[in-house]
């Protein structure tokens, strides 16, 4: 979505929808349909762009492998400036400050920034719920559906020899 920076009033709004592919932890590509709503505010020689993006991804839980829809919302801000740069506004980082010159085109494609903001908002692991119990390591049953009945081990088998030694000392 290209913003027309040449014809901005005191405050203008914009809205668009787009679709793109996001790489996730498993290496798969997931389709992301994003809706973006934003405003452009003119403050002297500056144009401040605030955008809010929302989407829903169809992903699989990292623990139980069940598919679910994960909603995601994020914001991004940009400042366009025609004169020499002064102090950055609060909440704006160096990368979000774009110097415009006479030779610069008056159109700016905001979509790469929105895409980047969404990717940065992705969690490291997708969980269908915070208390997801995952899969049984023995039979592979989804433990969120109930107990599978498999016997659970009482510890790491590599410590069995030490456990036996401690048990013998208790018997003495």
GROMACS .gro file of N, CA, C and O in nm, residues 1-6 8 14 39-51 76-89 92-101 104-114:
model
  224
    1UNK      N    1   0.085  -0.118   0.000
    1UNK     CA    2   0.000   0.000   0.000
    1UNK      C    3   0.089   0.123   0.000
    1UNK      O    4   0.166   0.144   0.093
    2UNK      N    5   0.077   0.201  -0.104
    2UNK     CA    6   0.155   0.325  -0.113
    2UNK      C    7   0.076   0.440  -0.054
    2UNK      O    8  -0.040   0.460  -0.087
    3UNK      N    9   0.143   0.516   0.034
    3UNK     CA   10   0.083   0.637   0.090
    3UNK      C   11   0.119   0.754   0.002
    3UNK      O   12   0.234   0.769  -0.039
    4UNK      N   13   0.022   0.839  -0.027
    4UNK     CA   14   0.046   0.959  -0.105
    4UNK      C   15   0.081   1.071  -0.008
    4UNK      O   16  -0.006   1.130   0.055
    5UNK      N   17   0.209   1.101   0.005
    5UNK     CA   18   0.255   1.200   0.102
    5UNK      C   19   0.246   1.343   0.049
    5UNK      O   20   0.261   1.437   0.126
    6UNK      N   21   0.221   1.359  -0.079
    6UNK     CA   22   0.215   1.493  -0.137
    6UNK      C   23   0.081   1.561  -0.109
    6UNK      O   24   0.074   1.683  -0.109
    8UNK      N   25  -0.142   1.536   0.174
    8UNK     CA   26  -0.189   1.508   0.309
    8UNK      C   27  -0.242   1.637   0.370
    8UNK      O   28  -0.177   1.740   0.366
   14UNK      N   29  -0.610   0.614   0.655
   14UNK     CA   30  -0.599   0.517   0.546
   14UNK      C   31  -0.632   0.379   0.600
   14UNK      O   32  -0.627   0.354   0.721
   39UNK      N   33  -0.338   0.650   1.049
   39UNK     CA   34  -0.355   0.794   1.031
   39UNK      C   35  -0.222   0.857   0.990
   39UNK      O   36  -0.115   0.806   1.024
   40UNK      N   37  -0.233   0.966   0.916
   40UNK     CA   38  -0.118   1.049   0.882
   40UNK      C   39  -0.149   1.188   0.937
   40UNK      O   40  -0.251   1.248   0.901
   41UNK      N   41  -0.063   1.237   1.025
   41UNK     CA   42  -0.083   1.368   1.086
   41UNK      C   43   0.029   1.460   1.040
   41UNK      O   44   0.147   1.423   1.048
   42UNK      N   45  -0.009   1.578   0.995
   42UNK     CA   46   0.090   1.676   0.950
   42UNK      C   47   0.122   1.770   1.066
   42UNK      O   48   0.033   1.832   1.124
   43UNK      N   49   0.251   1.778   1.101
   43UNK     CA   50   0.299   1.866   1.208
   43UNK      C   51   0.416   1.947   1.152
   43UNK      O   52   0.530   1.901   1.156
   44UNK      N   53   0.388   2.062   1.097
   44UNK     CA   54   0.493   2.144   1.037
   44UNK      C   55   0.551   2.074   0.915
   44UNK      O   56   0.480   2.041   0.821
   45UNK      N   57   0.681   2.050   0.919
   45UNK     CA   58   0.746   1.982   0.806
   45UNK      C   59   0.751   1.830   0.826
   45UNK      O   60   0.810   1.759   0.747
   46UNK      N   61   0.686   1.782   0.931
   46UNK     CA   62   0.684   1.639   0.959
   46UNK      C   63   0.549   1.578   0.925
   46UNK      O   64   0.446   1.641   0.940
   47UNK      N   65   0.555   1.454   0.882
   47UNK     CA   66   0.436   1.372   0.864
   47UNK      C   67   0.452   1.251   0.955
   47UNK      O   68   0.550   1.177   0.944
   48UNK      N   69   0.360   1.233   1.048
   48UNK     CA   70   0.367   1.122   1.142
   48UNK      C   71   0.262   1.019   1.101
   48UNK      O   72   0.143   1.049   1.095
   49UNK      N   73   0.309   0.900   1.073
   49UNK     CA   74   0.223   0.790   1.029
   49UNK      C   75   0.214   0.687   1.141
   49UNK      O   76   0.315   0.636   1.188
   50UNK      N   77   0.092   0.660   1.185
   50UNK     CA   78   0.067   0.556   1.284
   50UNK      C   79  -0.025   0.452   1.219
   50UNK      O   80  -0.130   0.488   1.166
   51UNK      N   81   0.016   0.326   1.225
   51UNK     CA   82  -0.062   0.218   1.164
   51UNK      C   83  -0.084   0.107   1.264
   51UNK      O   84   0.004   0.074   1.343
   76UNK      N   85   0.281   0.019   1.422
   76UNK     CA   86   0.408   0.074   1.378
   76UNK      C   87   0.389   0.222   1.350
   76UNK      O   88   0.280   0.266   1.316
   77UNK      N   89   0.495   0.296   1.369
   77UNK     CA   90   0.493   0.441   1.348
   77UNK      C   91   0.613   0.481   1.264
   77UNK      O   92   0.722   0.425   1.279
   78UNK      N   93   0.592   0.579   1.180
   78UNK     CA   94   0.699   0.635   1.097
   78UNK      C   95   0.689   0.787   1.101
   78UNK      O   96   0.579   0.842   1.114
   79UNK      N   97   0.802   0.853   1.088
   79UNK     CA   98   0.804   0.999   1.079
   79UNK      C   99   0.878   1.036   0.951
   79UNK      O  100   0.992   0.994   0.930
   80UNK      N  101   0.811   1.113   0.867
   80UNK     CA  102   0.872   1.165   0.745
   80UNK      C  103   0.902   1.313   0.771
   80UNK      O  104   0.819   1.386   0.823
   81UNK      N  105   1.023   1.356   0.730
   81UNK     CA  106   1.065   1.492   0.760
   81UNK      C  107   1.135   1.551   0.639
   81UNK      O  108   1.220   1.487   0.580
   82UNK      N  109   1.100   1.674   0.603
   82UNK     CA  110   1.161   1.739   0.487
   82UNK      C  111   1.283   1.825   0.524
   82UNK      O  112   1.371   1.843   0.445
   83UNK      N  113   1.286   1.881   0.643
   83UNK     CA  114   1.398   1.966   0.684
   83UNK      C  115   1.502   1.884   0.759
   83UNK      O  116   1.491   1.763   0.770
   84UNK      N  117   1.601   1.952   0.816
   84UNK     CA  118   1.699   1.882   0.897
   84UNK      C  119   1.630   1.820   1.016
   84UNK      O  120   1.538   1.878   1.073
   85UNK      N  121   1.679   1.706   1.053
   85UNK     CA  122   1.615   1.633   1.161
   85UNK      C  123   1.648   1.696   1.297
   85UNK      O  124   1.762   1.725   1.327
   86UNK      N  125   1.545   1.712   1.376
   86UNK     CA  126   1.564   1.757   1.514
   86UNK      C  127   1.557   1.636   1.605
   86UNK      O  128   1.592   1.525   1.566
   87UNK      N  129   1.508   1.657   1.725
   87UNK     CA  130   1.492   1.547   1.820
   87UNK      C  131   1.382   1.454   1.772
   87UNK      O  132   1.281   1.497   1.716
   88UNK      N  133   1.401   1.324   1.798
   88UNK     CA  134   1.299   1.225   1.760
   88UNK      C  135   1.183   1.232   1.858
   88UNK      O  136   1.204   1.247   1.978
   89UNK      N  137   1.059   1.222   1.809
   89UNK     CA  138   0.944   1.217   1.899
   89UNK      C  139   0.950   1.092   1.987
   89UNK      O  140   1.014   0.993   1.952
   92UNK      N  141   0.958   0.687   1.887
   92UNK     CA  142   1.005   0.671   1.749
   92UNK      C  143   1.153   0.639   1.753
   92UNK      O  144   1.231   0.705   1.820
   93UNK      N  145   1.192   0.535   1.681
   93UNK     CA  146   1.332   0.493   1.676
   93UNK      C  147   1.398   0.546   1.550
   93UNK      O  148   1.331   0.586   1.456
   94UNK      N  149   1.529   0.543   1.548
   94UNK     CA  150   1.608   0.595   1.436
   94UNK      C  151   1.563   0.536   1.302
   94UNK      O  152   1.552   0.605   1.203
   95UNK      N  153   1.535   0.404   1.300
   95UNK     CA  154   1.495   0.338   1.175
   95UNK      C  155   1.357   0.381   1.127
   95UNK      O  156   1.322   0.359   1.012
   96UNK      N  157   1.277   0.438   1.216
   96UNK     CA  158   1.142   0.480   1.181
   96UNK      C  159   1.137   0.627   1.137
   96UNK      O  160   1.030   0.682   1.118
   97UNK      N  161   1.251   0.689   1.124
   97UNK     CA  162   1.260   0.830   1.086
   97UNK      C  163   1.312   0.835   0.942
   97UNK      O  164   1.421   0.788   0.913
   98UNK      N  165   1.233   0.890   0.852
   98UNK     CA  166   1.267   0.890   0.710
   98UNK      C  167   1.281   1.032   0.661
   98UNK      O  168   1.185   1.112   0.668
   99UNK      N  169   1.400   1.066   0.614
   99UNK     CA  170   1.428   1.200   0.562
   99UNK      C  171   1.380   1.209   0.417
   99UNK      O  172   1.417   1.128   0.334
  100UNK      N  173   1.295   1.307   0.389
  100UNK     CA  174   1.247   1.328   0.254
  100UNK      C  175   1.325   1.445   0.193
  100UNK      O  176   1.354   1.543   0.261
  101UNK      N  177   1.357   1.435   0.067
  101UNK     CA  178   1.423   1.544  -0.003
  101UNK      C  179   1.339   1.580  -0.125
  101UNK      O  180   1.240   1.515  -0.156
  104UNK      N  181   1.315   1.300  -0.352
  104UNK     CA  182   1.244   1.182  -0.302
  104UNK      C  183   1.102   1.179  -0.358
  104UNK      O  184   1.035   1.280  -0.366
  105UNK      N  185   1.060   1.063  -0.394
  105UNK     CA  186   0.923   1.042  -0.440
  105UNK      C  187   0.826   1.076  -0.328
  105UNK      O  188   0.856   1.056  -0.212
  106UNK      N  189   0.709   1.129  -0.361
  106UNK     CA  190   0.608   1.165  -0.262
  106UNK      C  191   0.517   1.048  -0.228
  106UNK      O  192   0.412   1.067  -0.170
  107UNK      N  193   0.557   0.930  -0.266
  107UNK     CA  194   0.480   0.810  -0.234
  107UNK      C  195   0.570   0.717  -0.155
  107UNK      O  196   0.689   0.708  -0.181
  108UNK      N  197   0.510   0.649  -0.057
  108UNK     CA  198   0.588   0.557   0.026
  108UNK      C  199   0.506   0.431   0.047
  108UNK      O  200   0.391   0.437   0.089
  109UNK      N  201   0.568   0.316   0.021
  109UNK     CA  202   0.503   0.187   0.040
  109UNK      C  203   0.521   0.144   0.185
  109UNK      O  204   0.631   0.106   0.227
  110UNK      N  205   0.415   0.152   0.263
  110UNK     CA  206   0.420   0.121   0.406
  110UNK      C  207   0.413  -0.029   0.434
  110UNK      O  208   0.447  -0.074   0.542
  111UNK      N  209   0.372  -0.107   0.336
  111UNK     CA  210   0.349  -0.249   0.360
  111UNK      C  211   0.472  -0.325   0.410
  111UNK      O  212   0.459  -0.408   0.501
  112UNK      N  213   0.595  -0.302   0.358
  112UNK     CA  214   0.710  -0.373   0.414
  112UNK      C  215   0.729  -0.346   0.564
  112UNK      O  216   0.768  -0.436   0.639
  113UNK      N  217   0.699  -0.225   0.610
  113UNK     CA  218   0.710  -0.194   0.753
  113UNK      C  219   0.603  -0.268   0.833
  113UNK      O  220   0.629  -0.316   0.943
  114UNK      N  221   0.483  -0.277   0.779
  114UNK     CA  222   0.375  -0.350   0.847
  114UNK      C  223   0.410  -0.499   0.855
  114UNK      O  224   0.396  -0.562   0.960
   0.00000   0.00000   0.00000
